[in-house]
């Protein structure tokens, strides 16, 4: 009888051990999934006019496509949101750029850019990062969008990455964290410079000077000469100066995510 009880005890112990190992494995896999979100939210403008000039604008195509290529090729799914939702106006439409062409001819992503989410349709907890694309339109409708700012705050405070390029950092100027400080306060930040704005004769057209506003918010602004690639990474915030910096911004975001 003692031998039978011993066998039963050993069998039950073995079963319990298997259960514990399995449960631990499932738990580990679940936690790994939670911490390895594979989605990134791209923010694009809904604004299609350069002030009162009558000239059209929108998001700058290569500032979406070049980071998209880097992150998409690394296995990340990209979603798009704009202040108004729906079809996003596009500027810098150049299909001689192979990356632009690949994006534009991708049926799934072409659909996404013409059917962007409204901020109210976005669950910030689904995303490992948020990226603000540039284009002059961003200067009119990204800075004061409280819903987008709240989404970015949540992603950042979930240990996510915040990125922006060219005029995209307009979306960063009014983001505040839970501690009441501006997101950019005390961080090294880069964006389309005052000199570049003057070079394209838009300094009196845009509603504010982006470089100046970021400095007012406490940013430690860094920059290079006109149209030079310049990317800054500081405390999970990645910013780039101009269209020439777009791909490098995508690479810097990917490095942080990995």
Short mmCIF file of C-alpha atoms in Angstrom, two decimals:
data_model
loop_
_atom_site.label_atom_id
_atom_site.label_comp_id
_atom_site.label_asym_id
_atom_site.label_seq_id
_atom_site.Cartn_x
_atom_site.Cartn_y
_atom_site.Cartn_z
CA UNK A 1 0.00 0.00 0.00
CA UNK A 2 2.86 2.38 0.88
CA UNK A 3 4.44 1.64 -2.50
CA UNK A 4 1.16 2.45 -4.34
CA UNK A 5 0.82 5.69 -2.38
CA UNK A 6 4.41 6.58 -3.25
CA UNK A 7 3.76 5.95 -6.95
CA UNK A 8 0.58 8.04 -6.83
CA UNK A 9 2.45 10.86 -5.07
CA UNK A 10 5.22 10.83 -7.68
CA UNK A 11 2.71 10.86 -10.55
CA UNK A 12 0.76 13.73 -9.01
CA UNK A 13 3.99 15.63 -8.36
CA UNK A 14 5.04 15.15 -11.98
CA UNK A 15 1.65 16.37 -13.25
CA UNK A 16 1.81 19.39 -10.94
CA UNK A 17 5.31 20.16 -12.19
CA UNK A 18 4.18 20.00 -15.82
CA UNK A 19 1.26 22.31 -15.01
CA UNK A 20 3.52 24.84 -13.31
CA UNK A 21 6.02 24.80 -16.19
CA UNK A 22 3.24 25.16 -18.75
CA UNK A 23 1.54 27.97 -16.83
CA UNK A 24 4.86 29.78 -16.42
CA UNK A 25 5.59 29.39 -20.13
CA UNK A 26 2.17 30.73 -21.12
CA UNK A 27 2.55 33.63 -18.70
CA UNK A 28 5.99 34.45 -20.11
CA UNK A 29 4.68 34.32 -23.66
CA UNK A 30 1.75 36.56 -22.70
CA UNK A 31 4.05 39.11 -21.06
CA UNK A 32 6.36 38.96 -24.05
CA UNK A 33 3.43 39.70 -26.35
CA UNK A 34 2.38 42.66 -24.20
CA UNK A 35 5.87 44.14 -24.40
CA UNK A 36 6.36 43.45 -28.10
CA UNK A 37 3.58 45.42 -29.73
CA UNK A 38 4.17 45.44 -33.45
CA UNK A 39 2.09 48.45 -34.44
CA UNK A 40 3.14 52.07 -34.93
CA UNK A 41 0.81 55.02 -35.42
CA UNK A 42 1.69 57.55 -38.12
CA UNK A 43 0.13 61.01 -37.77
CA UNK A 44 -0.50 63.02 -40.94
CA UNK A 45 -2.11 66.40 -41.50
CA UNK A 46 -5.64 67.02 -42.78
CA UNK A 47 -4.78 70.60 -43.81
CA UNK A 48 -4.40 71.23 -47.54
CA UNK A 49 -3.69 74.98 -47.98
CA UNK A 50 -0.66 77.14 -47.22
CA UNK A 51 -2.39 79.94 -45.38
CA UNK A 52 -3.92 82.49 -47.77
CA UNK A 53 -1.45 81.81 -50.59
CA UNK A 54 -3.83 79.55 -52.51
CA UNK A 55 -1.05 76.97 -52.77
CA UNK A 56 -1.87 73.38 -51.86
CA UNK A 57 -0.06 71.36 -49.21
CA UNK A 58 -0.56 68.29 -47.04
CA UNK A 59 1.73 65.61 -45.64
CA UNK A 60 5.03 65.31 -47.48
CA UNK A 61 5.01 61.91 -49.16
CA UNK A 62 8.65 60.91 -48.65
CA UNK A 63 8.41 61.82 -44.97
CA UNK A 64 5.83 59.06 -44.64
CA UNK A 65 7.25 56.51 -47.07
CA UNK A 66 10.90 56.43 -46.00
CA UNK A 67 10.21 55.76 -42.30
CA UNK A 68 7.38 53.44 -43.38
CA UNK A 69 9.79 51.37 -45.49
CA UNK A 70 12.25 50.94 -42.61
CA UNK A 71 9.60 49.99 -40.04
CA UNK A 72 7.40 47.95 -42.37
CA UNK A 73 10.39 45.88 -43.52
CA UNK A 74 11.20 45.23 -39.85
CA UNK A 75 7.77 43.66 -39.37
CA UNK A 76 5.80 46.55 -37.92
CA UNK A 77 2.25 47.31 -39.01
CA UNK A 78 1.60 50.99 -39.62
CA UNK A 79 -1.74 52.69 -38.98
CA UNK A 80 -2.57 56.26 -39.95
CA UNK A 81 -4.47 58.95 -38.10
CA UNK A 82 -5.23 62.55 -39.03
CA UNK A 83 -7.14 65.32 -37.24
CA UNK A 84 -10.20 64.92 -39.46
CA UNK A 85 -9.76 61.29 -40.50
CA UNK A 86 -10.40 60.05 -44.03
CA UNK A 87 -8.30 60.93 -47.07
CA UNK A 88 -5.11 62.78 -46.19
CA UNK A 89 -3.92 65.50 -48.61
CA UNK A 90 -0.49 64.79 -50.06
CA UNK A 91 2.39 67.08 -51.03
CA UNK A 92 5.75 66.26 -52.59
CA UNK A 93 4.11 63.67 -54.83
CA UNK A 94 7.07 62.16 -56.63
CA UNK A 95 6.82 58.59 -57.90
CA UNK A 96 10.31 58.75 -59.38
CA UNK A 97 11.34 58.05 -55.81
CA UNK A 98 11.29 54.24 -55.65
CA UNK A 99 10.17 54.19 -52.01
CA UNK A 100 7.31 56.58 -52.72
CA UNK A 101 6.27 54.38 -55.62
CA UNK A 102 6.41 51.19 -53.56
CA UNK A 103 4.20 52.73 -50.88
CA UNK A 104 1.75 54.27 -53.34
CA UNK A 105 1.38 50.98 -55.23
CA UNK A 106 0.89 48.94 -52.05
CA UNK A 107 -2.89 48.42 -52.09
CA UNK A 108 -3.22 47.96 -48.33
CA UNK A 109 -1.27 51.09 -47.44
CA UNK A 110 -2.72 53.18 -50.24
CA UNK A 111 -6.11 52.35 -48.75
CA UNK A 112 -4.92 53.27 -45.26
CA UNK A 113 -3.60 56.71 -46.26
CA UNK A 114 -6.90 57.50 -47.96
CA UNK A 115 -8.94 56.20 -45.01
CA UNK A 116 -7.02 57.50 -42.01
CA UNK A 117 -8.44 57.07 -38.52
CA UNK A 118 -9.94 59.93 -36.59
CA UNK A 119 -8.23 60.40 -33.21
CA UNK A 120 -11.40 59.16 -31.48
CA UNK A 121 -11.01 55.81 -33.29
CA UNK A 122 -7.51 55.15 -31.94
CA UNK A 123 -6.63 53.07 -28.88
CA UNK A 124 -3.24 54.39 -27.81
CA UNK A 125 -2.48 51.21 -25.87
CA UNK A 126 -2.25 49.27 -29.15
CA UNK A 127 0.93 51.03 -30.27
CA UNK A 128 4.63 50.77 -29.52
CA UNK A 129 5.31 54.16 -31.05
CA UNK A 130 3.86 57.25 -32.71
CA UNK A 131 5.42 59.19 -35.58
CA UNK A 132 4.45 62.65 -36.85
CA UNK A 133 5.11 63.16 -40.57
CA UNK A 134 5.87 66.61 -41.88
CA UNK A 135 4.56 68.73 -44.71
CA UNK A 136 3.56 72.36 -44.23
CA UNK A 137 -0.03 71.38 -43.48
CA UNK A 138 1.13 70.05 -40.12
CA UNK A 139 1.74 73.63 -38.96
CA UNK A 140 -1.98 74.41 -39.07
CA UNK A 141 -3.67 71.42 -37.48
CA UNK A 142 -1.33 69.27 -35.40
CA UNK A 143 -0.10 71.59 -32.63
CA UNK A 144 -3.50 72.32 -31.07
CA UNK A 145 -5.11 68.89 -31.47
CA UNK A 146 -5.72 67.81 -27.88
CA UNK A 147 -6.85 64.29 -28.83
CA UNK A 148 -3.63 63.55 -30.70
CA UNK A 149 -1.59 65.02 -27.85
CA UNK A 150 -3.32 62.69 -25.39
CA UNK A 151 -2.65 59.68 -27.63
CA UNK A 152 1.05 60.60 -27.84
CA UNK A 153 1.25 61.15 -24.09
CA UNK A 154 -0.21 57.70 -23.43
CA UNK A 155 2.12 55.96 -25.87
CA UNK A 156 5.16 57.73 -24.43
CA UNK A 157 4.19 57.02 -20.83
CA UNK A 158 3.64 53.36 -21.80
CA UNK A 159 7.41 53.37 -22.57
CA UNK A 160 6.72 53.84 -26.27
CA UNK A 161 8.66 55.91 -28.78
CA UNK A 162 7.65 59.33 -30.13
CA UNK A 163 9.09 60.43 -33.47
CA UNK A 164 8.66 63.36 -35.84
CA UNK A 165 10.35 64.87 -38.87
CA UNK A 166 10.52 68.28 -40.57
CA UNK A 167 7.24 70.10 -39.72
CA UNK A 168 5.95 67.01 -37.90
CA UNK A 169 7.36 68.28 -34.57
CA UNK A 170 4.57 70.87 -34.70
CA UNK A 171 2.55 68.02 -33.21
CA UNK A 172 4.91 67.87 -30.23
CA UNK A 173 4.81 71.49 -29.06
CA UNK A 174 1.73 71.16 -26.83
CA UNK A 175 2.08 67.57 -25.60
CA UNK A 176 2.22 67.54 -21.81
CA UNK A 177 3.12 64.57 -19.61
CA UNK A 178 1.37 63.50 -16.42
CA UNK A 179 3.87 65.53 -14.38
CA UNK A 180 2.68 68.71 -16.11
CA UNK A 181 5.87 69.26 -18.11
CA UNK A 182 5.97 69.54 -21.88
CA UNK A 183 7.22 66.41 -23.61
CA UNK A 184 10.06 68.33 -25.28
CA UNK A 185 11.13 70.17 -22.12
CA UNK A 186 14.78 69.47 -21.39
CA UNK A 187 15.21 67.15 -24.36
CA UNK A 188 17.41 67.53 -27.42
CA UNK A 189 15.00 68.22 -30.27
CA UNK A 190 15.32 68.91 -33.99
CA UNK A 191 12.85 70.15 -36.64
CA UNK A 192 12.53 72.31 -39.75
CA UNK A 193 14.64 75.33 -38.84
CA UNK A 194 13.84 79.04 -39.00
CA UNK A 195 16.52 79.38 -41.68
CA UNK A 196 14.92 76.66 -43.81
CA UNK A 197 11.51 78.33 -43.41
CA UNK A 198 12.98 81.59 -44.69
CA UNK A 199 14.71 79.77 -47.54
CA UNK A 200 11.31 78.57 -48.85
CA UNK A 201 9.73 82.00 -48.19
CA UNK A 202 7.17 80.63 -45.76
CA UNK A 203 8.27 82.39 -42.56
CA UNK A 204 5.42 84.94 -42.84
CA UNK A 205 2.85 82.36 -43.96
CA UNK A 206 3.08 79.66 -41.28
CA UNK A 207 1.11 80.36 -38.09
CA UNK A 208 4.24 80.16 -35.90
CA UNK A 209 7.98 79.58 -36.13
CA UNK A 210 8.48 75.92 -35.27
CA UNK A 211 12.06 76.18 -34.03
CA UNK A 212 11.20 79.18 -31.86
CA UNK A 213 8.12 77.52 -30.38
CA UNK A 214 10.01 74.34 -29.48
CA UNK A 215 12.67 76.40 -27.70
CA UNK A 216 9.90 78.25 -25.81
CA UNK A 217 8.65 74.85 -24.64
CA UNK A 218 12.04 74.06 -23.16
CA UNK A 219 13.60 72.05 -25.99
CA UNK A 220 17.36 72.01 -26.42
CA UNK A 221 17.17 72.69 -30.14
CA UNK A 222 19.87 71.22 -32.37
CA UNK A 223 20.27 71.88 -36.09
CA UNK A 224 22.53 71.67 -39.11
CA UNK A 225 22.74 73.78 -42.26
CA UNK A 226 20.02 74.02 -44.92
CA UNK A 227 18.76 70.62 -46.12
CA UNK A 228 21.41 68.69 -44.20
CA UNK A 229 20.41 65.37 -42.66
CA UNK A 230 20.14 65.77 -38.90
CA UNK A 231 18.46 63.38 -36.45
CA UNK A 232 18.36 63.64 -32.67
CA UNK A 233 17.41 60.92 -30.18
CA UNK A 234 16.80 61.78 -26.55
CA UNK A 235 14.77 59.83 -23.95
CA UNK A 236 12.68 57.89 -26.49
CA UNK A 237 11.96 60.99 -28.58
CA UNK A 238 13.37 60.99 -32.13
CA UNK A 239 13.26 64.12 -34.30
CA UNK A 240 14.61 64.96 -37.75
CA UNK A 241 15.22 68.29 -39.44
CA UNK A 242 13.88 67.96 -42.99
CA UNK A 243 12.84 65.50 -45.73
CA UNK A 244 16.47 64.44 -46.11
CA UNK A 245 16.31 63.12 -42.53
CA UNK A 246 13.16 60.99 -42.89
CA UNK A 247 14.76 57.59 -43.44
CA UNK A 248 17.27 58.13 -40.65
CA UNK A 249 14.39 59.02 -38.29
CA UNK A 250 12.78 55.69 -39.16
CA UNK A 251 16.05 53.89 -38.46
CA UNK A 252 16.45 55.65 -35.11
CA UNK A 253 12.87 54.77 -34.11
CA UNK A 254 13.53 51.14 -35.04
CA UNK A 255 16.73 51.08 -32.98
CA UNK A 256 14.79 52.21 -29.90
CA UNK A 257 11.99 49.72 -30.49
CA UNK A 258 14.44 46.85 -30.75
#
